[in-house]
């Protein structure tokens, strides 16, 4: 039984597959333009997805930081009230 691929493994596999798209296609291959267009589209999708995922991770980090700060301020205010 094979172990399912991790997200990182899937990402590396996809990037590697896109990287080699169109290799070996020369001027004598009529499909070269279509394959190059597909490669550009795949690269754009990966770039957008990675950018959005990193942005979401950054937002989550900031949210957690802000929540801990707010909790600390509430605790300090509560401790300071009679």
Short mmCIF file of C-alpha atoms in Angstrom, two decimals:
data_model
loop_
_atom_site.label_atom_id
_atom_site.label_comp_id
_atom_site.label_asym_id
_atom_site.label_seq_id
_atom_site.Cartn_x
_atom_site.Cartn_y
_atom_site.Cartn_z
CA UNK A 1 0.00 0.00 0.00
CA UNK A 2 1.40 3.38 -0.94
CA UNK A 3 1.40 6.36 1.36
CA UNK A 4 -0.57 9.33 0.07
CA UNK A 5 1.60 12.21 -1.10
CA UNK A 6 1.96 15.16 1.23
CA UNK A 7 1.00 18.62 0.06
CA UNK A 8 4.69 19.46 -0.31
CA UNK A 9 5.28 16.34 -2.41
CA UNK A 10 2.30 17.21 -4.63
CA UNK A 11 3.60 20.76 -5.08
CA UNK A 12 7.09 19.57 -6.02
CA UNK A 13 5.63 16.99 -8.40
CA UNK A 14 3.42 19.57 -10.11
CA UNK A 15 6.24 22.10 -10.43
CA UNK A 16 8.56 19.44 -11.83
CA UNK A 17 5.92 18.30 -14.33
CA UNK A 18 5.29 21.85 -15.53
CA UNK A 19 9.02 22.51 -15.77
CA UNK A 20 9.49 19.78 -18.37
CA UNK A 21 6.39 20.56 -20.43
CA UNK A 22 7.39 21.02 -24.02
CA UNK A 23 10.90 19.67 -23.66
CA UNK A 24 11.99 18.05 -26.85
CA UNK A 25 9.49 19.92 -29.01
CA UNK A 26 11.22 21.60 -31.88
CA UNK A 27 10.17 23.53 -34.94
CA UNK A 28 9.04 20.30 -36.61
CA UNK A 29 6.36 19.68 -33.95
CA UNK A 30 3.13 21.50 -34.84
CA UNK A 31 1.79 21.18 -31.28
CA UNK A 32 4.69 23.19 -29.82
CA UNK A 33 2.71 26.44 -29.64
CA UNK A 34 -0.23 24.82 -27.87
CA UNK A 35 2.07 23.05 -25.40
CA UNK A 36 3.96 26.29 -24.68
CA UNK A 37 0.65 28.06 -24.08
CA UNK A 38 -0.42 25.27 -21.72
CA UNK A 39 2.89 25.58 -19.88
CA UNK A 40 2.48 29.34 -19.49
CA UNK A 41 -1.05 28.83 -18.16
CA UNK A 42 0.11 26.14 -15.72
CA UNK A 43 2.93 28.39 -14.49
CA UNK A 44 0.51 31.27 -13.98
CA UNK A 45 -1.87 29.04 -12.02
CA UNK A 46 0.94 27.78 -9.80
CA UNK A 47 2.29 31.28 -9.24
CA UNK A 48 -1.13 32.64 -8.32
CA UNK A 49 -1.93 29.71 -6.05
CA UNK A 50 1.40 29.94 -4.23
CA UNK A 51 1.05 33.70 -3.82
CA UNK A 52 -2.50 33.40 -2.47
CA UNK A 53 -1.61 30.53 -0.14
CA UNK A 54 1.32 32.48 1.30
CA UNK A 55 -0.90 35.52 1.74
CA UNK A 56 -3.45 33.45 3.65
CA UNK A 57 -0.72 31.99 5.85
CA UNK A 58 0.63 35.48 6.53
CA UNK A 59 -2.88 36.69 7.43
CA UNK A 60 -3.37 33.74 9.79
CA UNK A 61 -0.05 34.49 11.50
CA UNK A 62 -1.05 38.12 11.94
CA UNK A 63 -4.48 37.18 13.26
CA UNK A 64 -2.97 34.91 15.91
CA UNK A 65 -0.45 37.57 16.91
CA UNK A 66 -3.19 40.19 17.20
CA UNK A 67 -5.41 37.87 19.25
CA UNK A 68 -2.61 37.07 21.73
CA UNK A 69 -1.89 40.80 22.06
CA UNK A 70 -5.56 41.54 22.68
CA UNK A 71 -5.79 38.75 25.27
CA UNK A 72 -2.72 40.09 27.06
CA UNK A 73 -4.18 43.61 27.10
CA UNK A 74 -7.47 42.31 28.51
CA UNK A 75 -5.65 40.34 31.19
CA UNK A 76 -3.54 43.37 32.10
CA UNK A 77 -6.63 45.59 32.28
CA UNK A 78 -8.48 43.02 34.39
CA UNK A 79 -5.51 42.69 36.76
CA UNK A 80 -5.32 46.46 37.10
CA UNK A 81 -8.99 46.93 38.07
CA UNK A 82 -10.00 46.71 41.71
#
